[in-house]
Amino acid sequence: MSTFAASHLPPSYPERAAWGTAPKLRAWQQEAFDLYLRREPRDFLAVATPGAGKTTFALRIASDLLSRGIVRAVTIVTPTEHLKQQWADAAGRVGIPIDPEFKNSQGATSRDYTGVAVTYAQISMHPALHRARTEARKTLVIFDEIHHAGDAKSWGDGVREAFEPAARRLALTGTPFRSDVNPIPFVTYAEDGEGVRRSVSDYSYGYGPALADGVVRPVIFLAYAGEMRWRTRAGDEIAATLGTPLTKDQLGQAWKAALDPKGDWIRQVLQAADRRLTEVRRGVPDAGGLVIATDHETARAYARHIRAITGEGATVVLSDDPEASKKIKQFSASKDRWLVAVRMVSEGVDIPRLAVGVYATSTSTPLFFAQAVGRFVRARKRGETASVFLPSVPTLMGLAGEMEAERDHVLDRKLPEEGLDDFLVEDANRKKDNPDVLGDELPFETLEAVATFDRVLFDGGEFGTAAEPGSPEEEDFLGLPGLLEPDQVRTLLSKRQSEQLKAGRSRPEPKEPQLAPHELIANLRKELNGLVGAWNHRTGQPHGVIHAELRRACGGPAIAQATAEQVQARIDKIRQWATQRSR
């Protein structure tokens, strides 16, 4: 059978073939398609980074199987209502009519359609109906973002019951698998050397290879810290600096204050992001920006900030808006600057012109973060870059530094006892009418929230020095060209950082007030612990192991007995590690 059995399919949708793609399919799509044809499997799992073109790959297989009579119908299962329409549109462009409006109450669809697009929730509500439909005709089932089949036990059970009789099943995912231990239906698990079961993909195409191929954009993360001050319900005033070591409760409260639309932090970050968008649009004239908000109220408030900053309105998309899909489609086809959305657009929504993002949400799961960043990596031509602005929060810094990490779904392990995790993504994407509460703190009033530019993260490295909004140091990074190759991004970031450090050395240092010995060593220990925390997020090494390595490298006693000079030596050493790793 020729690998070009369905050669009428274009390389990507909609009209966004990236530089370097094959005449008919991108190289990875063709390779995966050839593998599928050689194996002719009943089940096939393809893991490909967001923006790589999973829809194209899946519809190529669907077209081939239909043309050979191996299947007579196609069922596409998606996480959201919006994605049903998106899949139907894409399938229609290659001659596969899909009904995205199919309801369980119908029982059957028009004979004009080759198949239907449904949601995982829809399947779970009436699996027997969908099993009967699957048994009636030889069916290919395409599972979009298959990890959602484990969002609830009823979803997984429903999917298994409905599609066990399917002739073929094609599972797709673009982000790391869930970190709970619910097995995903129709996914194969194999024991590793330690007896732990891990998911096994048939084909995998990660962000790193996709970046090297020019299929996705390089992502520049711009982190912002700042001073926060708030009043609790009890009337206590508390202050903290985002970007410095904080307790869990302090971090949650400072993060919430930063995202509060009544404070200056989010306004200053939106202003910086808009300046970045202006620079990107010099090379990419239709580039757009997306603010991912926590809830409806803040989304509308952020849109008001954007109007004040730009003089233009922003498109606001809310999860309960019946016009949401229409608004997203209109924004995608326009040249408007900004879209503000409650987190519903974190996964699968295809707006290829998005190039600048503001991560203004309290959700910090690895899965959600990867989905959100995936909205900005979709390349249309060689050299486009993506920029994502985010709070200087250790969890987010760690995730930004691990963009190229690839994960499998792991069973047979203990779940974390506390904290956000991937199985909360369903809650993160559902309708939000009220602001989130981070941690267990009492409601509070934000008194002050001021942003400072912290650093830039790219390809596991960190660049830049702390700077005030609007300063030349911040502008060095906001003004990066919007068209750069990944190696050019790194070279330019390194050059800007070197120039800043050189300029800083040439300026006379202001005299610091003399600290008492106990104050000096306490500050140094605090700085070291903060750097160890950042290194933990980057490498996964436990804090104790990092401290032990520093002690072996620098000598001296444990940190509690170390002198100020010895602690400073360890600070210098861990900074040296970070510099070496970023090269």
CSV table of N, CA, C and O in Angstrom, one decimal, residues 497-580:
chain,number,residue,atom,x,y,z
A,497,GLN,N,22.8,39.8,28.5
A,497,GLN,CA,23.2,39.6,29.9
A,497,GLN,C,24.6,40.0,30.2
A,497,GLN,O,24.9,40.7,31.2
A,498,SER,N,25.5,39.7,29.3
A,498,SER,CA,26.9,40.1,29.5
A,498,SER,C,27.1,41.6,29.5
A,498,SER,O,27.8,42.2,30.3
A,499,GLU,N,26.3,42.3,28.6
A,499,GLU,CA,26.4,43.8,28.6
A,499,GLU,C,25.9,44.4,29.9
A,499,GLU,O,26.4,45.3,30.4
A,500,GLN,N,24.8,43.8,30.4
A,500,GLN,CA,24.2,44.3,31.7
A,500,GLN,C,25.2,44.1,32.8
A,500,GLN,O,25.4,45.0,33.7
A,501,LEU,N,25.8,42.9,32.9
A,501,LEU,CA,26.7,42.6,34.0
A,501,LEU,C,28.0,43.6,33.9
A,501,LEU,O,28.4,44.1,34.9
A,502,LYS,N,28.4,43.8,32.7
A,502,LYS,CA,29.6,44.7,32.5
A,502,LYS,C,29.2,46.1,32.9
A,502,LYS,O,30.0,46.8,33.6
A,503,ALA,N,28.0,46.6,32.5
A,503,ALA,CA,27.6,47.9,32.8
A,503,ALA,C,27.4,48.0,34.4
A,503,ALA,O,27.7,49.1,34.9
A,504,GLY,N,26.9,47.0,35.0
A,504,GLY,CA,26.8,47.0,36.4
A,504,GLY,C,28.1,47.1,37.2
A,504,GLY,O,28.2,47.8,38.2
A,505,ARG,N,29.1,46.4,36.6
A,505,ARG,CA,30.5,46.5,37.3
A,505,ARG,C,31.1,47.9,37.1
A,505,ARG,O,31.8,48.3,38.0
A,506,SER,N,30.7,48.6,36.0
A,506,SER,CA,31.3,49.9,35.8
A,506,SER,C,30.7,51.0,36.6
A,506,SER,O,31.2,52.1,36.7
A,507,ARG,N,29.5,50.7,37.1
A,507,ARG,CA,28.8,51.7,37.9
A,507,ARG,C,29.3,51.6,39.4
A,507,ARG,O,29.5,50.5,39.9
A,508,PRO,N,29.5,52.8,40.0
A,508,PRO,CA,29.9,52.7,41.5
A,508,PRO,C,28.8,52.0,42.3
A,508,PRO,O,27.6,52.4,42.1
A,509,GLU,N,29.2,51.1,43.1
A,509,GLU,CA,28.2,50.4,43.9
A,509,GLU,C,27.8,51.3,45.1
A,509,GLU,O,28.6,51.9,45.8
A,510,PRO,N,26.4,51.4,45.3
A,510,PRO,CA,26.0,52.2,46.5
A,510,PRO,C,26.4,51.5,47.8
A,510,PRO,O,26.5,50.3,47.8
A,511,LYS,N,26.8,52.3,48.7
A,511,LYS,CA,27.3,51.8,50.0
A,511,LYS,C,26.1,51.1,50.8
A,511,LYS,O,25.1,51.8,51.0
A,512,GLU,N,26.3,49.9,51.1
A,512,GLU,CA,25.3,49.2,51.9
A,512,GLU,C,25.5,49.5,53.4
A,512,GLU,O,26.6,49.6,53.8
A,513,PRO,N,24.4,49.6,54.1
A,513,PRO,CA,24.5,49.8,55.5
A,513,PRO,C,25.2,48.5,56.2
A,513,PRO,O,25.0,47.4,55.7
A,514,GLN,N,26.1,48.8,57.1
A,514,GLN,CA,26.9,47.7,57.7
A,514,GLN,C,25.9,46.8,58.5
A,514,GLN,O,25.1,47.3,59.3
A,515,LEU,N,26.0,45.5,58.2
A,515,LEU,CA,25.2,44.6,58.9
A,515,LEU,C,25.9,44.0,60.1
A,515,LEU,O,27.1,43.7,60.0
A,516,ALA,N,25.2,43.6,61.1
A,516,ALA,CA,25.8,42.9,62.2
A,516,ALA,C,26.1,41.5,61.7
A,516,ALA,O,25.5,41.0,60.8
A,517,PRO,N,27.1,40.8,62.3
A,517,PRO,CA,27.5,39.5,61.8
A,517,PRO,C,26.4,38.5,61.7
A,517,PRO,O,26.3,37.8,60.7
A,518,HIS,N,25.5,38.5,62.7
A,518,HIS,CA,24.4,37.5,62.6
A,518,HIS,C,23.4,37.9,61.5
A,518,HIS,O,22.8,37.0,60.9
A,519,GLU,N,23.2,39.2,61.2
A,519,GLU,CA,22.4,39.5,60.1
A,519,GLU,C,23.0,39.1,58.8
A,519,GLU,O,22.3,38.7,57.8
A,520,LEU,N,24.3,39.4,58.6
A,520,LEU,CA,25.0,39.0,57.4
A,520,LEU,C,24.9,37.5,57.1
A,520,LEU,O,24.5,37.1,56.0
A,521,ILE,N,25.2,36.7,58.1
A,521,ILE,CA,25.2,35.3,57.8
A,521,ILE,C,23.7,34.7,57.6
A,521,ILE,O,23.5,33.8,56.8
A,522,ALA,N,22.8,35.4,58.3
A,522,ALA,CA,21.4,35.0,58.1
A,522,ALA,C,20.9,35.3,56.7
A,522,ALA,O,20.3,34.4,56.0
A,523,ASN,N,21.3,36.4,56.1
A,523,ASN,CA,21.0,36.8,54.8
A,523,ASN,C,21.7,35.9,53.8
A,523,ASN,O,21.0,35.5,52.8
A,524,LEU,N,22.9,35.5,54.0
A,524,LEU,CA,23.6,34.6,53.1
A,524,LEU,C,23.0,33.2,53.1
A,524,LEU,O,22.8,32.6,52.1
A,525,ARG,N,22.6,32.7,54.3
A,525,ARG,CA,21.9,31.4,54.4
A,525,ARG,C,20.6,31.4,53.6
A,525,ARG,O,20.2,30.5,52.9
A,526,LYS,N,19.9,32.5,53.8
A,526,LYS,CA,18.6,32.7,53.1
A,526,LYS,C,18.8,32.7,51.6
A,526,LYS,O,18.1,32.0,50.8
A,527,GLU,N,19.8,33.4,51.1
A,527,GLU,CA,20.1,33.4,49.7
A,527,GLU,C,20.5,32.0,49.2
A,527,GLU,O,20.1,31.6,48.1
A,528,LEU,N,21.4,31.3,49.9
A,528,LEU,CA,21.8,30.0,49.5
A,528,LEU,C,20.6,29.0,49.5
A,528,LEU,O,20.4,28.3,48.5
A,529,ASN,N,19.7,29.1,50.5
A,529,ASN,CA,18.6,28.2,50.5
A,529,ASN,C,17.6,28.5,49.3
A,529,ASN,O,17.0,27.6,48.7
A,530,GLY,N,17.5,29.8,48.9
A,530,GLY,CA,16.7,30.1,47.8
A,530,GLY,C,17.3,29.5,46.5
A,530,GLY,O,16.6,29.0,45.6
A,531,LEU,N,18.6,29.6,46.3
A,531,LEU,CA,19.3,29.0,45.1
A,531,LEU,C,19.2,27.5,45.1
A,531,LEU,O,19.0,26.9,44.1
A,532,VAL,N,19.3,26.9,46.3
A,532,VAL,CA,19.1,25.4,46.4
A,532,VAL,C,17.7,25.0,46.0
A,532,VAL,O,17.5,24.0,45.2
A,533,GLY,N,16.7,25.8,46.4
A,533,GLY,CA,15.4,25.5,46.0
A,533,GLY,C,15.2,25.6,44.5
A,533,GLY,O,14.5,24.8,43.9
A,534,ALA,N,15.8,26.7,43.9
A,534,ALA,CA,15.7,26.8,42.4
A,534,ALA,C,16.4,25.7,41.7
A,534,ALA,O,15.9,25.1,40.7
A,535,TRP,N,17.5,25.2,42.2
A,535,TRP,CA,18.3,24.1,41.6
A,535,TRP,C,17.5,22.8,41.8
A,535,TRP,O,17.5,22.0,40.9
A,536,ASN,N,16.8,22.7,42.9
A,536,ASN,CA,15.9,21.5,43.1
A,536,ASN,C,14.8,21.4,42.0
A,536,ASN,O,14.6,20.4,41.4
A,537,HIS,N,14.2,22.6,41.7
A,537,HIS,CA,13.2,22.6,40.7
A,537,HIS,C,13.7,22.3,39.3
A,537,HIS,O,13.1,21.7,38.5
A,538,ARG,N,15.0,22.7,39.1
A,538,ARG,CA,15.5,22.5,37.8
A,538,ARG,C,16.0,21.1,37.6
A,538,ARG,O,15.9,20.5,36.5
A,539,THR,N,16.6,20.5,38.6
A,539,THR,CA,17.2,19.2,38.5
A,539,THR,C,16.5,18.0,39.1
A,539,THR,O,16.7,16.9,38.7
A,540,GLY,N,15.6,18.3,40.0
A,540,GLY,CA,14.9,17.3,40.8
A,540,GLY,C,15.7,16.7,41.9
A,540,GLY,O,15.2,15.8,42.6
A,541,GLN,N,16.9,17.1,42.1
A,541,GLN,CA,17.7,16.6,43.2
A,541,GLN,C,17.1,17.1,44.6
A,541,GLN,O,16.7,18.3,44.7
A,542,PRO,N,17.1,16.3,45.6
A,542,PRO,CA,16.6,16.8,46.9
A,542,PRO,C,17.5,17.9,47.5
A,542,PRO,O,18.7,17.9,47.2
A,543,HIS,N,16.9,18.7,48.3
A,543,HIS,CA,17.7,19.8,48.9
A,543,HIS,C,18.9,19.3,49.6
A,543,HIS,O,20.0,19.9,49.5
A,544,GLY,N,18.7,18.2,50.4
A,544,GLY,CA,19.8,17.7,51.2
A,544,GLY,C,21.0,17.3,50.4
A,544,GLY,O,22.2,17.5,50.7
A,545,VAL,N,20.7,16.6,49.2
A,545,VAL,CA,21.7,16.2,48.3
A,545,VAL,C,22.5,17.4,47.7
A,545,VAL,O,23.7,17.3,47.6
A,546,ILE,N,21.7,18.4,47.4
A,546,ILE,CA,22.4,19.6,46.8
A,546,ILE,C,23.3,20.2,47.8
A,546,ILE,O,24.5,20.6,47.5
A,547,HIS,N,22.8,20.4,49.1
A,547,HIS,CA,23.7,21.0,50.1
A,547,HIS,C,24.9,20.1,50.3
A,547,HIS,O,26.0,20.6,50.5
A,548,ALA,N,24.8,18.8,50.3
A,548,ALA,CA,25.9,17.9,50.5
A,548,ALA,C,26.9,18.0,49.4
A,548,ALA,O,28.1,18.0,49.6
A,549,GLU,N,26.5,18.2,48.1
A,549,GLU,CA,27.3,18.3,47.0
A,549,GLU,C,28.1,19.7,47.1
A,549,GLU,O,29.3,19.7,46.8
A,550,LEU,N,27.4,20.7,47.5
A,550,LEU,CA,28.1,22.0,47.7
A,550,LEU,C,29.1,21.9,48.8
A,550,LEU,O,30.2,22.5,48.6
A,551,ARG,N,28.8,21.2,49.8
A,551,ARG,CA,29.8,21.1,50.9
A,551,ARG,C,31.0,20.3,50.5
A,551,ARG,O,32.2,20.7,50.8
A,552,ARG,N,30.8,19.2,49.7
A,552,ARG,CA,31.9,18.5,49.2
A,552,ARG,C,32.8,19.3,48.2
A,552,ARG,O,34.0,19.2,48.2
A,553,ALA,N,32.1,20.1,47.4
A,553,ALA,CA,32.8,20.9,46.4
A,553,ALA,C,33.6,22.1,47.1
A,553,ALA,O,34.7,22.5,46.6
A,554,CYS,N,33.1,22.7,48.1
A,554,CYS,CA,33.6,23.9,48.7
A,554,CYS,C,34.4,23.6,50.1
A,554,CYS,O,35.1,24.5,50.5
A,555,GLY,N,34.1,22.5,50.7
A,555,GLY,CA,34.7,22.2,52.0
A,555,GLY,C,33.9,22.9,53.1
A,555,GLY,O,32.9,23.6,52.8
A,556,GLY,N,34.3,22.7,54.3
A,556,GLY,CA,33.7,23.4,55.4
A,556,GLY,C,32.6,22.5,56.1
A,556,GLY,O,32.3,21.5,55.6
A,557,PRO,N,32.1,23.0,57.2
A,557,PRO,CA,31.1,22.2,58.0
A,557,PRO,C,29.7,22.4,57.4
A,557,PRO,O,29.5,23.0,56.4
A,558,ALA,N,28.8,21.8,58.1
A,558,ALA,CA,27.4,21.9,57.7
A,558,ALA,C,27.0,23.4,57.8
A,558,ALA,O,27.6,24.2,58.5
A,559,ILE,N,25.9,23.8,57.1
A,559,ILE,CA,25.5,25.2,56.9
A,559,ILE,C,25.3,25.9,58.2
A,559,ILE,O,25.6,27.1,58.4
A,560,ALA,N,24.8,25.1,59.2
A,560,ALA,CA,24.5,25.8,60.5
A,560,ALA,C,25.8,26.2,61.2
A,560,ALA,O,25.8,27.2,62.0
A,561,GLN,N,26.9,25.6,60.9
A,561,GLN,CA,28.2,26.0,61.5
A,561,GLN,C,29.1,26.7,60.6
A,561,GLN,O,30.2,27.2,61.0
A,562,ALA,N,28.7,26.9,59.3
A,562,ALA,CA,29.6,27.5,58.3
A,562,ALA,C,29.7,29.0,58.6
A,562,ALA,O,28.8,29.7,59.0
A,563,THR,N,30.9,29.5,58.2
A,563,THR,CA,31.1,31.0,58.3
A,563,THR,C,30.5,31.7,57.1
A,563,THR,O,30.1,31.0,56.1
A,564,ALA,N,30.4,33.0,57.2
A,564,ALA,CA,29.8,33.8,56.1
A,564,ALA,C,30.6,33.5,54.8
A,564,ALA,O,30.1,33.4,53.8
A,565,GLU,N,32.0,33.5,55.0
A,565,GLU,CA,32.8,33.2,53.8
A,565,GLU,C,32.5,31.9,53.2
A,565,GLU,O,32.5,31.7,52.0
A,566,GLN,N,32.3,30.9,54.0
A,566,GLN,CA,32.1,29.5,53.5
A,566,GLN,C,30.7,29.5,52.8
A,566,GLN,O,30.5,28.8,51.8
A,567,VAL,N,29.7,30.1,53.4
A,567,VAL,CA,28.4,30.1,52.8
A,567,VAL,C,28.4,30.9,51.4
A,567,VAL,O,27.9,30.5,50.4
A,568,GLN,N,29.2,32.0,51.4
A,568,GLN,CA,29.3,32.7,50.1
A,568,GLN,C,30.0,31.9,49.1
A,568,GLN,O,29.6,31.9,47.9
A,569,ALA,N,31.0,31.1,49.5
A,569,ALA,CA,31.6,30.2,48.5
A,569,ALA,C,30.6,29.2,47.9
A,569,ALA,O,30.7,28.9,46.7
A,570,ARG,N,29.7,28.7,48.7
A,570,ARG,CA,28.7,27.8,48.2
A,570,ARG,C,27.7,28.5,47.3
A,570,ARG,O,27.3,27.9,46.3
A,571,ILE,N,27.4,29.7,47.6
A,571,ILE,CA,26.5,30.5,46.7
A,571,ILE,C,27.2,30.7,45.4
A,571,ILE,O,26.6,30.6,44.3
A,572,ASP,N,28.5,31.1,45.4
A,572,ASP,CA,29.2,31.2,44.1
A,572,ASP,C,29.3,29.9,43.3
A,572,ASP,O,29.2,29.9,42.1
A,573,LYS,N,29.4,28.8,44.0
A,573,LYS,CA,29.5,27.5,43.3
A,573,LYS,C,28.2,27.1,42.7
A,573,LYS,O,28.2,26.7,41.5
A,574,ILE,N,27.1,27.3,43.3
A,574,ILE,CA,25.8,26.9,42.7
A,574,ILE,C,25.5,27.9,41.6
A,574,ILE,O,24.9,27.4,40.6
A,575,ARG,N,25.9,29.1,41.7
A,575,ARG,CA,25.7,30.0,40.5
A,575,ARG,C,26.5,29.6,39.3
A,575,ARG,O,26.1,29.7,38.2
A,576,GLN,N,27.7,29.1,39.6
A,576,GLN,CA,28.6,28.6,38.6
A,576,GLN,C,27.9,27.4,37.9
A,576,GLN,O,28.0,27.2,36.7
A,577,TRP,N,27.3,26.5,38.7
A,577,TRP,CA,26.6,25.3,38.1
A,577,TRP,C,25.5,25.8,37.2
A,577,TRP,O,25.4,25.2,36.1
A,578,ALA,N,24.8,26.8,37.6
A,578,ALA,CA,23.7,27.3,36.8
A,578,ALA,C,24.2,27.8,35.4
A,578,ALA,O,23.6,27.6,34.4
A,579,THR,N,25.3,28.6,35.5
A,579,THR,CA,25.9,29.1,34.3
A,579,THR,C,26.4,28.0,33.4
A,579,THR,O,26.1,28.1,32.1
A,580,GLN,N,27.1,27.0,33.9
A,580,GLN,CA,27.6,26.0,33.1
A,580,GLN,C,26.4,25.2,32.4
A,580,GLN,O,26.5,24.8,31.3
